[in-house]
C-alpha positions as protocol buffer text, in pm:
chain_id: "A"
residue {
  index: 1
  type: UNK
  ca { x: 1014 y: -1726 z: -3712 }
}
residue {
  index: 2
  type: UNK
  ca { x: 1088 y: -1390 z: -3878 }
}
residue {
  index: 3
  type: UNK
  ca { x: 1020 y: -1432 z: -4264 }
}
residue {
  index: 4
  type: UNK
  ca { x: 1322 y: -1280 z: -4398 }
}
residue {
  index: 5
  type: UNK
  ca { x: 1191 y: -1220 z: -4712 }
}
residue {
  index: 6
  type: UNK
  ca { x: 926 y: -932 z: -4587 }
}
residue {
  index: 7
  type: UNK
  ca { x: 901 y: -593 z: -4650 }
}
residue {
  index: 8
  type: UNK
  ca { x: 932 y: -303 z: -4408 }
}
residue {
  index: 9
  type: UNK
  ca { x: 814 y: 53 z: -4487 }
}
residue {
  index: 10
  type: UNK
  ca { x: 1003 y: 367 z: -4447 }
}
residue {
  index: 11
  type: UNK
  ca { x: 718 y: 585 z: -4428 }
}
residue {
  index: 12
  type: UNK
  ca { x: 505 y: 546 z: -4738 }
}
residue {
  index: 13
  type: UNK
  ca { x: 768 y: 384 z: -4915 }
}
residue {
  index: 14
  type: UNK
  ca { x: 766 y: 1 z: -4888 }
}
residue {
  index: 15
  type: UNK
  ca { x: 1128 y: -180 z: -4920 }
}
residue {
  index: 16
  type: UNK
  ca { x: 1229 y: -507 z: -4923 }
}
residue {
  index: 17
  type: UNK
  ca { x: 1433 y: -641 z: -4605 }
}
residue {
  index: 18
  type: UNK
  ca { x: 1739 y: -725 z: -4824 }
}
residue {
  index: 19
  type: UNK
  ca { x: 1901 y: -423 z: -4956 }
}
residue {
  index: 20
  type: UNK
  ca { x: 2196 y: -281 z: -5081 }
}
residue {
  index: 21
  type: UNK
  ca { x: 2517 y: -52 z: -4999 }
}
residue {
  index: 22
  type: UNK
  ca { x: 2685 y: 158 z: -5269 }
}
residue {
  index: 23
  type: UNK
  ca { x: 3021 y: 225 z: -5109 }
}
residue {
  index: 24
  type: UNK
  ca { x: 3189 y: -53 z: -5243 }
}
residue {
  index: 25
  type: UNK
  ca { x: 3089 y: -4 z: -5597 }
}
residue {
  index: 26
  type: UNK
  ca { x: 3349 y: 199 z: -5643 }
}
residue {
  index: 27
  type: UNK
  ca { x: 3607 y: 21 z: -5419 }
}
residue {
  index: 28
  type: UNK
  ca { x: 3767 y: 136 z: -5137 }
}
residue {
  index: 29
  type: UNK
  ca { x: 4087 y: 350 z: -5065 }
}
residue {
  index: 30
  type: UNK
  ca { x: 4332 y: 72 z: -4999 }
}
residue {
  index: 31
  type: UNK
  ca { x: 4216 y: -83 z: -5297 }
}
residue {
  index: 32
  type: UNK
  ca { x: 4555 y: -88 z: -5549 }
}
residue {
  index: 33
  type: UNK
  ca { x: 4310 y: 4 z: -5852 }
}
residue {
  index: 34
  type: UNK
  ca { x: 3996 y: 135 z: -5945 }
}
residue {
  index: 35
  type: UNK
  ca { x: 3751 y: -132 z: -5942 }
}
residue {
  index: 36
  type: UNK
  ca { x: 3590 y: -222 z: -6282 }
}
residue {
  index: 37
  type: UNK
  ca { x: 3337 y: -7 z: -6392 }
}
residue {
  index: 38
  type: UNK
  ca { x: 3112 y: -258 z: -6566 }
}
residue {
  index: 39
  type: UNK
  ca { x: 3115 y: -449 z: -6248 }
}
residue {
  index: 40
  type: UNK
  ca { x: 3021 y: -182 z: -6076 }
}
residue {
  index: 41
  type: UNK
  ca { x: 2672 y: -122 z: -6353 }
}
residue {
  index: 42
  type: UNK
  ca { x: 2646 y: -520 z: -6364 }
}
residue {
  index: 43
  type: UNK
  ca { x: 2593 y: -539 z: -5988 }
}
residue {
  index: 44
  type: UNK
  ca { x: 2365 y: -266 z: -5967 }
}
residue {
  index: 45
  type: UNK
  ca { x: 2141 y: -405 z: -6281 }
}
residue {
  index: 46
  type: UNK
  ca { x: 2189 y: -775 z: -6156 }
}
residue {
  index: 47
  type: UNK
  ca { x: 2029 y: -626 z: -5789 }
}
residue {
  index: 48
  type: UNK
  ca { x: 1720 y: -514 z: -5930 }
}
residue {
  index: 49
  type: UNK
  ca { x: 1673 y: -818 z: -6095 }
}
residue {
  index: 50
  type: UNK
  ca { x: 1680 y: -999 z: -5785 }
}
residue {
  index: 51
  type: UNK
  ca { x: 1461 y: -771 z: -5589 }
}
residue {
  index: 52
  type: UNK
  ca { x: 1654 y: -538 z: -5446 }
}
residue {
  index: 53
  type: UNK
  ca { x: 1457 y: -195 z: -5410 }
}
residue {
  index: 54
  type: UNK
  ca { x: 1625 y: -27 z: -5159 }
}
residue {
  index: 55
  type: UNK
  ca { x: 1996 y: 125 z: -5230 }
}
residue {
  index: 56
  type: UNK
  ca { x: 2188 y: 339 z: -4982 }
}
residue {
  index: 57
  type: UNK
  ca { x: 2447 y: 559 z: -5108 }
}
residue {
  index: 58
  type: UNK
  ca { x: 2593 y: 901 z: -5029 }
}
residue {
  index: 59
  type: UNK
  ca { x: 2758 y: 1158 z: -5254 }
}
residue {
  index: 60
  type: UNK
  ca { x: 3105 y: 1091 z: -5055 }
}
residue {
  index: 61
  type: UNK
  ca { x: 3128 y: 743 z: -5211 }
}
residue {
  index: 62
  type: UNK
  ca { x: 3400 y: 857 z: -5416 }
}
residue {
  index: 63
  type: UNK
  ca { x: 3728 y: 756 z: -5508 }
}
residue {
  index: 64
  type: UNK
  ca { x: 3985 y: 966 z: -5763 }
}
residue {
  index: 65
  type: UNK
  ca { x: 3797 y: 780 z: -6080 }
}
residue {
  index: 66
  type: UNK
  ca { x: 3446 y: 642 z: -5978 }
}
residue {
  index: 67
  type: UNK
  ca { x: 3183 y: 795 z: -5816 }
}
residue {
  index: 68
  type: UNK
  ca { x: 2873 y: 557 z: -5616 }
}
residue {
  index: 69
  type: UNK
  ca { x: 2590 y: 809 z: -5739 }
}
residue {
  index: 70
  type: UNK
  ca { x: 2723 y: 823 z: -6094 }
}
residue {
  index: 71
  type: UNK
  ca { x: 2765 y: 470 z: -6113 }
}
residue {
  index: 72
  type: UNK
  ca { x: 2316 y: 430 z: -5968 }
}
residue {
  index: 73
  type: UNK
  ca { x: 2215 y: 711 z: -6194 }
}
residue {
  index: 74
  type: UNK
  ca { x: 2406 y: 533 z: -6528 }
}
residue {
  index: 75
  type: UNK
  ca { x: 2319 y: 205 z: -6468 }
}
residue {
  index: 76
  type: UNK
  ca { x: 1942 y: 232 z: -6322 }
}
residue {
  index: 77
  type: UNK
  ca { x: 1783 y: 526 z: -6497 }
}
residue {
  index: 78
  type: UNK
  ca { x: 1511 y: 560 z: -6551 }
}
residue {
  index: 79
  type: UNK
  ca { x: 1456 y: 415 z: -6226 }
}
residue {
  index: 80
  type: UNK
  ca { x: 1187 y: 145 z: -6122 }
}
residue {
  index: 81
  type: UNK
  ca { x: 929 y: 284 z: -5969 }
}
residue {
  index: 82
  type: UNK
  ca { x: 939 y: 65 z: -5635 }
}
residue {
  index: 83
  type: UNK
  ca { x: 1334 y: 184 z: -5579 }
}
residue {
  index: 84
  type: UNK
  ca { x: 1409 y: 339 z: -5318 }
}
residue {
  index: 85
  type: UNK
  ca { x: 1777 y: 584 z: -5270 }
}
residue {
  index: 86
  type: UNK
  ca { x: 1833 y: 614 z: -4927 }
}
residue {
  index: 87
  type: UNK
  ca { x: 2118 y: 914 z: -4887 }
}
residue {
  index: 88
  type: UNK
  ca { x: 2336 y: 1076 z: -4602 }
}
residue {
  index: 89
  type: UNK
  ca { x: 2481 y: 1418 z: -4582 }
}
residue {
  index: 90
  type: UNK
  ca { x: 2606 y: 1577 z: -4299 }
}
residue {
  index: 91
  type: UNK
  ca { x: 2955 y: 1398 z: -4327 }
}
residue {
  index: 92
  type: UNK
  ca { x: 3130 y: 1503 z: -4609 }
}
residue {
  index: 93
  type: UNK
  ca { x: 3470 y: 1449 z: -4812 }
}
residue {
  index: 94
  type: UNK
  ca { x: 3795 y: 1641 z: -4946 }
}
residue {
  index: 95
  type: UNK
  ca { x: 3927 y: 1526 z: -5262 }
}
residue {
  index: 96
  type: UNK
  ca { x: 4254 y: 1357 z: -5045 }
}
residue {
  index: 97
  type: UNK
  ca { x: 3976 y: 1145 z: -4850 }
}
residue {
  index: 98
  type: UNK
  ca { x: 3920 y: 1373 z: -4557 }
}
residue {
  index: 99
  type: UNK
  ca { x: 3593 y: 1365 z: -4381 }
}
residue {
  index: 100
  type: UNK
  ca { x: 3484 y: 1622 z: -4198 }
}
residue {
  index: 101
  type: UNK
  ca { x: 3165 y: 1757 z: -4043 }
}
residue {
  index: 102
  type: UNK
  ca { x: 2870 y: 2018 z: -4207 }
}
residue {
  index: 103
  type: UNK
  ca { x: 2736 y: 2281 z: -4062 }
}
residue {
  index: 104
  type: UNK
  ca { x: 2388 y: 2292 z: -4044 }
}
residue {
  index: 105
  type: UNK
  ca { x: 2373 y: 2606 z: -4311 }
}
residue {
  index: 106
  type: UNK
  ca { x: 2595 y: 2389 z: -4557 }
}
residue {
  index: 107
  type: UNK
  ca { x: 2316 y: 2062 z: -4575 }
}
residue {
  index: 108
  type: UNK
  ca { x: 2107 y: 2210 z: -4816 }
}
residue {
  index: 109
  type: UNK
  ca { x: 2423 y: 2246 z: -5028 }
}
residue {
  index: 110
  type: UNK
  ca { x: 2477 y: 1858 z: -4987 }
}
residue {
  index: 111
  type: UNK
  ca { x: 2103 y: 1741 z: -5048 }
}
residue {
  index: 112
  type: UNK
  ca { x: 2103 y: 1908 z: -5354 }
}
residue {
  index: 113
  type: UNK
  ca { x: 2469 y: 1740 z: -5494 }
}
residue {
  index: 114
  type: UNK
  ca { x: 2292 y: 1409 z: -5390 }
}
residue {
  index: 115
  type: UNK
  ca { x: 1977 y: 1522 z: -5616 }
}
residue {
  index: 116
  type: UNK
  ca { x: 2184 y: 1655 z: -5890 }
}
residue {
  index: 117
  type: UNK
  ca { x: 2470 y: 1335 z: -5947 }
}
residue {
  index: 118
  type: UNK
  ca { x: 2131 y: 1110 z: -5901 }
}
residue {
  index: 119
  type: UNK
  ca { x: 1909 y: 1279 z: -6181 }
}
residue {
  index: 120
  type: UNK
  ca { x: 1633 y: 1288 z: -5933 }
}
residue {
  index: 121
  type: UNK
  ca { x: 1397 y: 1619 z: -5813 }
}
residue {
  index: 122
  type: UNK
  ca { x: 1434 y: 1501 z: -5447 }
}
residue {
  index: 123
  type: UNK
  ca { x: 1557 y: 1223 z: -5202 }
}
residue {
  index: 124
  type: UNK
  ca { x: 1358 y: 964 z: -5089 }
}
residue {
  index: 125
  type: UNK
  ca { x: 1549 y: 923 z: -4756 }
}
residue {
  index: 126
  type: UNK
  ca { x: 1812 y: 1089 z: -4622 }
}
residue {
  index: 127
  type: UNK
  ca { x: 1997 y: 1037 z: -4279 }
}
residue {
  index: 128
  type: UNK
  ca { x: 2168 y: 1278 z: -4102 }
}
residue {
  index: 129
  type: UNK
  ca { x: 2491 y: 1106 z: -4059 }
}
residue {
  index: 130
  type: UNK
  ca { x: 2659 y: 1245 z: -3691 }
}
residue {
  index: 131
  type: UNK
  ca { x: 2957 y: 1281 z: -3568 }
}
residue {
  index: 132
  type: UNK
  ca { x: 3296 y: 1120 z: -3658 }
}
residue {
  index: 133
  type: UNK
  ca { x: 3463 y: 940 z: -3931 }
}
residue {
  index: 134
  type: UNK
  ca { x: 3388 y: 607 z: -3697 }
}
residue {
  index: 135
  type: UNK
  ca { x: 3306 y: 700 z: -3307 }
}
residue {
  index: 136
  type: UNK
  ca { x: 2953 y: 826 z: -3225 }
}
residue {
  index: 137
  type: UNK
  ca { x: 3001 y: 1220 z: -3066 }
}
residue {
  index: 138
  type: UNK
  ca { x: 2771 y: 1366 z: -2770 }
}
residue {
  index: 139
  type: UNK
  ca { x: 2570 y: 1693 z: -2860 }
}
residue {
  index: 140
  type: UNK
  ca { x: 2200 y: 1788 z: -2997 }
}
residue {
  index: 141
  type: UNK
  ca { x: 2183 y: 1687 z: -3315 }
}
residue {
  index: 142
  type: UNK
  ca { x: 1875 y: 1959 z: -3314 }
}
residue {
  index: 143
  type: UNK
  ca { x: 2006 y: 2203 z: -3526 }
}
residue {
  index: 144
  type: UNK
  ca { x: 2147 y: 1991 z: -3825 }
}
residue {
  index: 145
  type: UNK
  ca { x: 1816 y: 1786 z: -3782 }
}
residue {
  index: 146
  type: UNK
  ca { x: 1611 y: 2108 z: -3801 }
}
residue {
  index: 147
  type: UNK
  ca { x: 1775 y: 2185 z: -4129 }
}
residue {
  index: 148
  type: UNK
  ca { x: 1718 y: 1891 z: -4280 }
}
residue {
  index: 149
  type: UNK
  ca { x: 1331 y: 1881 z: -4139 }
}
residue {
  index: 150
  type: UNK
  ca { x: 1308 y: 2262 z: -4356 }
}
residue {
  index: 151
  type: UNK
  ca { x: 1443 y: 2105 z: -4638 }
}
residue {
  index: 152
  type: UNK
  ca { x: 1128 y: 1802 z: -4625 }
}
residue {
  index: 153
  type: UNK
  ca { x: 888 y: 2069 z: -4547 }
}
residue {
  index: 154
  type: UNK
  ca { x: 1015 y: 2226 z: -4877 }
}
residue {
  index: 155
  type: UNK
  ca { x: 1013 y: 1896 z: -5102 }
}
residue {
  index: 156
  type: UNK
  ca { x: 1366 y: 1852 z: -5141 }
}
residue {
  index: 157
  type: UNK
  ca { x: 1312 y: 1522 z: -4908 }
}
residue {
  index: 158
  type: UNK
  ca { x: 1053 y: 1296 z: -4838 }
}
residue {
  index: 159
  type: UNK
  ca { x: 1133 y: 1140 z: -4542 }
}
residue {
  index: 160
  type: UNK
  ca { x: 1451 y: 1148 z: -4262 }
}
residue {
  index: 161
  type: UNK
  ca { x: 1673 y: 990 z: -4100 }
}
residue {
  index: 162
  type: UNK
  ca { x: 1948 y: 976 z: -3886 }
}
residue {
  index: 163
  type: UNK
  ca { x: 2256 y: 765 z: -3823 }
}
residue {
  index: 164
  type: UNK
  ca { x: 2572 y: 734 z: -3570 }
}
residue {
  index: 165
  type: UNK
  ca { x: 2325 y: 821 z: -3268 }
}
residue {
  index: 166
  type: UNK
  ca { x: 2257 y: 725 z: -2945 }
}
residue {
  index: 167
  type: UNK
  ca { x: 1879 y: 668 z: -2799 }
}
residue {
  index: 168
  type: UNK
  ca { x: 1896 y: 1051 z: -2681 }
}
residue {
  index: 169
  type: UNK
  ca { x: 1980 y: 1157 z: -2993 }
}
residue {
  index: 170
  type: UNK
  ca { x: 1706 y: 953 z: -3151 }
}
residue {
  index: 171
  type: UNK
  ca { x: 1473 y: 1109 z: -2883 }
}
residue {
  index: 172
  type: UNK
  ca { x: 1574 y: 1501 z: -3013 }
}
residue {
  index: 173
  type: UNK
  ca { x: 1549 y: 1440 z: -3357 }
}
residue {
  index: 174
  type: UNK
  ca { x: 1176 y: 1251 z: -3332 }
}
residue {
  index: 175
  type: UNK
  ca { x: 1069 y: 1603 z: -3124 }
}
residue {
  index: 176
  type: UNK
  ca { x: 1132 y: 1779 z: -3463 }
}
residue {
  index: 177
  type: UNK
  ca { x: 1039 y: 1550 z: -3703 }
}
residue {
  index: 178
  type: UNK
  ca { x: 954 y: 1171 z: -3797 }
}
residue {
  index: 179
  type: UNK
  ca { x: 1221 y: 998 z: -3840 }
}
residue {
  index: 180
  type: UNK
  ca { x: 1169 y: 657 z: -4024 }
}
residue {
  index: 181
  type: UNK
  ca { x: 1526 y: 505 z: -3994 }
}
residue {
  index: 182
  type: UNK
  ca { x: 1801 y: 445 z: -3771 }
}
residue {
  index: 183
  type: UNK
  ca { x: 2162 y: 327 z: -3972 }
}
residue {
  index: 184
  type: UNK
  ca { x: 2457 y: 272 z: -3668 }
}
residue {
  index: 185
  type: UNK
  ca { x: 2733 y: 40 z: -3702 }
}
residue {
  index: 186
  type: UNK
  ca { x: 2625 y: -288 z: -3564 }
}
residue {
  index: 187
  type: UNK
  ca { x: 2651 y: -671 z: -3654 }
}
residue {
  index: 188
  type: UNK
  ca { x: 2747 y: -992 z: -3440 }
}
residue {
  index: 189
  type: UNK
  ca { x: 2994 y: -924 z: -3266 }
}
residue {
  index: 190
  type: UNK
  ca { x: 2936 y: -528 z: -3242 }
}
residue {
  index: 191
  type: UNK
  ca { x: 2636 y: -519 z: -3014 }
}
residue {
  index: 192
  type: UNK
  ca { x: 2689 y: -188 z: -2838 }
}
residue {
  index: 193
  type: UNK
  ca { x: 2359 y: -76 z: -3007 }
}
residue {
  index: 194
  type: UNK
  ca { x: 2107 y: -402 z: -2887 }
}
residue {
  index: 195
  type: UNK
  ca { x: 1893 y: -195 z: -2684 }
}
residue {
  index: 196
  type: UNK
  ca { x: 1902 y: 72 z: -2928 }
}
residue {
  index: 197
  type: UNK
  ca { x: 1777 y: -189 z: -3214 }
}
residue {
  index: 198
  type: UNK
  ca { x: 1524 y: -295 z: -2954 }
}
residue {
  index: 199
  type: UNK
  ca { x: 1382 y: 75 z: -2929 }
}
residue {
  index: 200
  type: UNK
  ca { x: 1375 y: 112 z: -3320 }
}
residue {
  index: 201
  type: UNK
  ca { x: 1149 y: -232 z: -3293 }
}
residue {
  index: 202
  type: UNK
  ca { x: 908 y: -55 z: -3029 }
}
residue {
  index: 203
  type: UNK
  ca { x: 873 y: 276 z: -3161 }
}
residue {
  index: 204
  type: UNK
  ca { x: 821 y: 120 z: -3587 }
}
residue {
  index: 205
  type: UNK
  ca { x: 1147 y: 272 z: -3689 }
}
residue {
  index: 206
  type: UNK
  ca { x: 1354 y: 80 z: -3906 }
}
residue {
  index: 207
  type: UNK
  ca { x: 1730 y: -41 z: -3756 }
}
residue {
  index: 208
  type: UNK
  ca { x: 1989 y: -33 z: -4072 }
}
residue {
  index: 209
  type: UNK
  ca { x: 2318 y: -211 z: -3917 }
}
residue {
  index: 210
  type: UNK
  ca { x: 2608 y: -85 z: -4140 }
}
residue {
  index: 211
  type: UNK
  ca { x: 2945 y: -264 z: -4108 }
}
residue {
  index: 212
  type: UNK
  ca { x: 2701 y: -614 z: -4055 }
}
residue {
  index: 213
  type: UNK
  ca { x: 2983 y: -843 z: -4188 }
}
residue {
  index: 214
  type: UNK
  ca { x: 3273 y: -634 z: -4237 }
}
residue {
  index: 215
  type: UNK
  ca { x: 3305 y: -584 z: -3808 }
}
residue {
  index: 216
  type: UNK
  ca { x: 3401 y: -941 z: -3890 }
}
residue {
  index: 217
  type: UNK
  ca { x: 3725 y: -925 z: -4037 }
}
residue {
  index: 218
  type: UNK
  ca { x: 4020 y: -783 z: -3865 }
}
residue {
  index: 219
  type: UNK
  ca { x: 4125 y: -409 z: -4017 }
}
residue {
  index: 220
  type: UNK
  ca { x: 3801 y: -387 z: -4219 }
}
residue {
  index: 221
  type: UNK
  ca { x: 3625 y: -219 z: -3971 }
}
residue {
  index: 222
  type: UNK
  ca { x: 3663 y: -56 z: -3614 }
}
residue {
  index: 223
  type: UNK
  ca { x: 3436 y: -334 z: -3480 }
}
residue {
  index: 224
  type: UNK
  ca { x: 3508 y: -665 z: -3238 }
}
residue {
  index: 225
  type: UNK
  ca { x: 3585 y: -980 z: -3389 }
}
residue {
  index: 226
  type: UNK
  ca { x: 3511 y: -1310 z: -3248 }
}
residue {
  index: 227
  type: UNK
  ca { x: 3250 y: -1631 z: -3343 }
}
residue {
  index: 228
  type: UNK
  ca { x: 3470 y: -1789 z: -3606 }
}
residue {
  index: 229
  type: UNK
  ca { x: 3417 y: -2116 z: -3510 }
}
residue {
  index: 230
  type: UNK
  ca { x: 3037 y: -2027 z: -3430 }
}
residue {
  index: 231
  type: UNK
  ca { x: 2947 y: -1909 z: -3702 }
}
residue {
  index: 232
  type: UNK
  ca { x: 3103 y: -2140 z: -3960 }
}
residue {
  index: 233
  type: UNK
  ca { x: 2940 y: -2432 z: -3768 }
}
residue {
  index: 234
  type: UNK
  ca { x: 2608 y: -2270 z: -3836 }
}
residue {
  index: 235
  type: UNK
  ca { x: 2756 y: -2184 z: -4218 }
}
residue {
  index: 236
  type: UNK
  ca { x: 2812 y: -2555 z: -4276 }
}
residue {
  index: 237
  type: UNK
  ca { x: 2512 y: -2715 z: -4187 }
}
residue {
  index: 238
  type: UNK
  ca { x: 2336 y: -2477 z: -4423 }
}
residue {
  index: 239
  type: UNK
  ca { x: 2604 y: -2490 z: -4714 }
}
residue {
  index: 240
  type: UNK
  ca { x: 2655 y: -2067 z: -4647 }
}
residue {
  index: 241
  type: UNK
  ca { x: 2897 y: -1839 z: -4588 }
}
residue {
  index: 242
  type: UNK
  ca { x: 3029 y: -1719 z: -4276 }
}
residue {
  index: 243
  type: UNK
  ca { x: 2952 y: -1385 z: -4452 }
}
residue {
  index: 244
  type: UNK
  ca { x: 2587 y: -1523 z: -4535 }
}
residue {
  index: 245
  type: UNK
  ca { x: 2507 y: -1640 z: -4173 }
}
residue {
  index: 246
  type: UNK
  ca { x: 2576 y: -1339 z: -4017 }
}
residue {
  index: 247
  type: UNK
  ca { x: 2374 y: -1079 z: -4260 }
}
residue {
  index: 248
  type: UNK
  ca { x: 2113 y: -1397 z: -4154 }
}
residue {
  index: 249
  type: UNK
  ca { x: 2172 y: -1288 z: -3840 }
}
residue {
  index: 250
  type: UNK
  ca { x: 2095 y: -976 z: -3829 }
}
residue {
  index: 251
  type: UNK
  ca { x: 1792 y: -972 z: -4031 }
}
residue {
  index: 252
  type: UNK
  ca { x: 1661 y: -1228 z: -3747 }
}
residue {
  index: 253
  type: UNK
  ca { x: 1694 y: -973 z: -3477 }
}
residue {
  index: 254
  type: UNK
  ca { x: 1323 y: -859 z: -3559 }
}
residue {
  index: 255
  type: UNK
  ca { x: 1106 y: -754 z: -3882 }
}
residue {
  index: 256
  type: UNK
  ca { x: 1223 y: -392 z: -3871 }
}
residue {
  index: 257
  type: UNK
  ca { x: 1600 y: -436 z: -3915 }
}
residue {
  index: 258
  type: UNK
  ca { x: 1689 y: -413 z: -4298 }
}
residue {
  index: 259
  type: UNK
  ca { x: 2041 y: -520 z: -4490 }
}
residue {
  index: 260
  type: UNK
  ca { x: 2233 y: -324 z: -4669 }
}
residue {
  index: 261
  type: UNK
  ca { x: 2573 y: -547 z: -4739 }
}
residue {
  index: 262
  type: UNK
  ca { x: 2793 y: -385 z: -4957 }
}
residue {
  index: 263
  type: UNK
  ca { x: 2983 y: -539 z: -5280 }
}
residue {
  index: 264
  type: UNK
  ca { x: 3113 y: -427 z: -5629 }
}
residue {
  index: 265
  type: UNK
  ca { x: 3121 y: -802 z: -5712 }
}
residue {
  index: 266
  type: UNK
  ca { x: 2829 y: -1000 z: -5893 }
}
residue {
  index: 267
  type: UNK
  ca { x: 2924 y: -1330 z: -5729 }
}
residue {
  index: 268
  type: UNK
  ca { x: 2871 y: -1171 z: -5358 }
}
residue {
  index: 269
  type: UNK
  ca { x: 2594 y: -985 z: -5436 }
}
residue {
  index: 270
  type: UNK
  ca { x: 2415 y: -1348 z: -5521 }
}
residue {
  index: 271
  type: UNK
  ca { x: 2517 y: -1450 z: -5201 }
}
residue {
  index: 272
  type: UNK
  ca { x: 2445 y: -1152 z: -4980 }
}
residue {
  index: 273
  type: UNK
  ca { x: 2056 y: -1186 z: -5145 }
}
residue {
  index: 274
  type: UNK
  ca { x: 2046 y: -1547 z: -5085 }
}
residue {
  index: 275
  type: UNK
  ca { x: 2146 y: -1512 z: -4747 }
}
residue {
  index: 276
  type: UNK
  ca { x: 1752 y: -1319 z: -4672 }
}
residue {
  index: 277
  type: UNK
  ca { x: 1620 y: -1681 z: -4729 }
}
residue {
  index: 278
  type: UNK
  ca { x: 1834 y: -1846 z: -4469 }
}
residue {
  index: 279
  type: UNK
  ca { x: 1581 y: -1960 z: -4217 }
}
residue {
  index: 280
  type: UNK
  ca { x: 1821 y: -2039 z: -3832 }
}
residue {
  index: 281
  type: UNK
  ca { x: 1686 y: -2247 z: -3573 }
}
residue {
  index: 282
  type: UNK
  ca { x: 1594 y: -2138 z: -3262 }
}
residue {
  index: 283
  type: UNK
  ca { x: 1923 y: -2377 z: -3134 }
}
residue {
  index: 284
  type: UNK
  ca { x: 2164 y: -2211 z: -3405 }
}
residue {
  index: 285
  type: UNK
  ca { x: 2052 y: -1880 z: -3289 }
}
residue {
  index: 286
  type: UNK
  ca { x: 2101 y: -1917 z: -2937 }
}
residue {
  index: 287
  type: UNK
  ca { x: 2469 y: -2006 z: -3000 }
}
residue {
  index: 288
  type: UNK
  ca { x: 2519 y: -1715 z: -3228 }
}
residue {
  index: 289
  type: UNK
  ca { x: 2358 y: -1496 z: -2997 }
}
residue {
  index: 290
  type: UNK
  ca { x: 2574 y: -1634 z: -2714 }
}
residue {
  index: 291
  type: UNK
  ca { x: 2897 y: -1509 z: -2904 }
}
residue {
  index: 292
  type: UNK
  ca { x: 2779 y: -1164 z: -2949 }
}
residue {
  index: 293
  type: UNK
  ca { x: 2676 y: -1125 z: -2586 }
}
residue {
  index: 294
  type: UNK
  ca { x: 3017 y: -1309 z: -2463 }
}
């Protein structure tokens, strides 16, 4: 049995398998006010305190008042020495919420935002993030990647990434550089990406499912929804949370897939940490499993 509480390593940098996501710190567009600021600074603190060394955020978690990189940088710095900032430019946002897509000459522009709102001299990780708002997109991802490989060989990064990809995108970007993560959309009942996980697993690259709870809930996310009954079977035989069982899940699909549930909330983050110590049987998994692959 996995043990959910080991580390992985993204390159040279060693991260627990239980991390967190930054883009509900600030809460979320159809939110009908700003979330609380001290939340935001008490979650973040309260995280580091329970182990969490591994943070992804992106300098287009925003919203009119609060911005994710702001709210790391106030409440972390100076910053322990094991954490690790996993970013992601290539997407981008307007003011008004519009994303749209960089071009490859513009990356360098975004790297250094994340690196300035941060307070660091350079990014641990950074993933390309491809393609749309939601939908993976065909096309080489060789240029972009290219860019973003110049900007490591310069010392602006340490080490890449990539997310939103299929396996032959993967494939192009590892011809011009390592890449030490892969970060798709993915959870229980969103398995278009199995065999991709799978691949991450054979070739040591770490598989980041975003979206790992949130594919649950209907209008939360683009994703299927399904296993209710499942899953809170499972969730009441071990006194969890639907929510709990399925970031269990996920980190039982093999010892290179990491977590990275997002919450501006204290009370959830306890539970999305606690859930890395949920050990499933071999019988509980199996029915799980069975609703994903239904």
């Amino acid at each position: 049995m996995t043990n959910l509480h080991d580390t992985w390593r993204l390159g040279d940098l060693t991260v627990n398998r239980l991390g967190l996501g930054a883009m509900r710190l600030t809460g979320m567009p159809w939110d009908e006010k700003p979330k609380s600021r001290e939340d935001a600074i008490t979650v973040l603190r309260r995280a580091i305190e329970l182990g969490v060394n591994h943070i992804d955020t992106a300098s287009f978690y925003f919203t009119p008042t609060r911005s994710a990189n702001e709210l790391i940088a106030t409440a972390l710095q100076p910053y322990p020495e094991d954490l690790v900032i996993t970013t992601k430019v290539g997407a981008g946002r307007s003011r008004d919420g519009e994303f749209s897509f960089a071009r490859p000459d513009r990356l360098r522009g975004q790297v250094e935002e994340n690196i300035r709102q941060l307070g660091l001299d350079h990014l641990d990780v950074v993933n390309l993030r491809w393609g749309a708002a939601m939908g993976k997109e065909p096309g080489s991802v060789a240029e972009h990647f290219g860019a973003l490989a110049e900007l490591r060989e310069a010392g602006l990064i340490r080490h890449l990434g990539i997310s939103n990809v299929v396996a032959d995108q993967l494939t192009e970007a590892r011809s011009i550089a390592p890449v030490v993560c892969v970060q798709n959309r993915y959870g229980l009942t969103d398995r278009e990406d199995d065999a991709l996980l799978d691949l991450c697993g054979e070739l040591g690259i770490a598989f980041v499912p975003f979206f790992a709870v949130t594919t649950s809930i209907p209008g939360a996310a683009p994703g299927a929804v399904g296993g209710e009954a499942e899953v809170a079977k499972v969730a009441a035989a071990h006194d969890a949370t639907p929510a709990q069982i399925r970031l269990a899940w996920t980190l039982h699909r093999g010892a290179h897939v990491l977590a990275i549930p997002g919450t501006g909330d204290p009370g959830h983050l306890a539970e999305n940490v606690a859930a890395g110590g949920l050990r499933l049987s071999e019988a509980e998994l199996a029915l799980l499993d069975g609703v994903g692959r239904g």
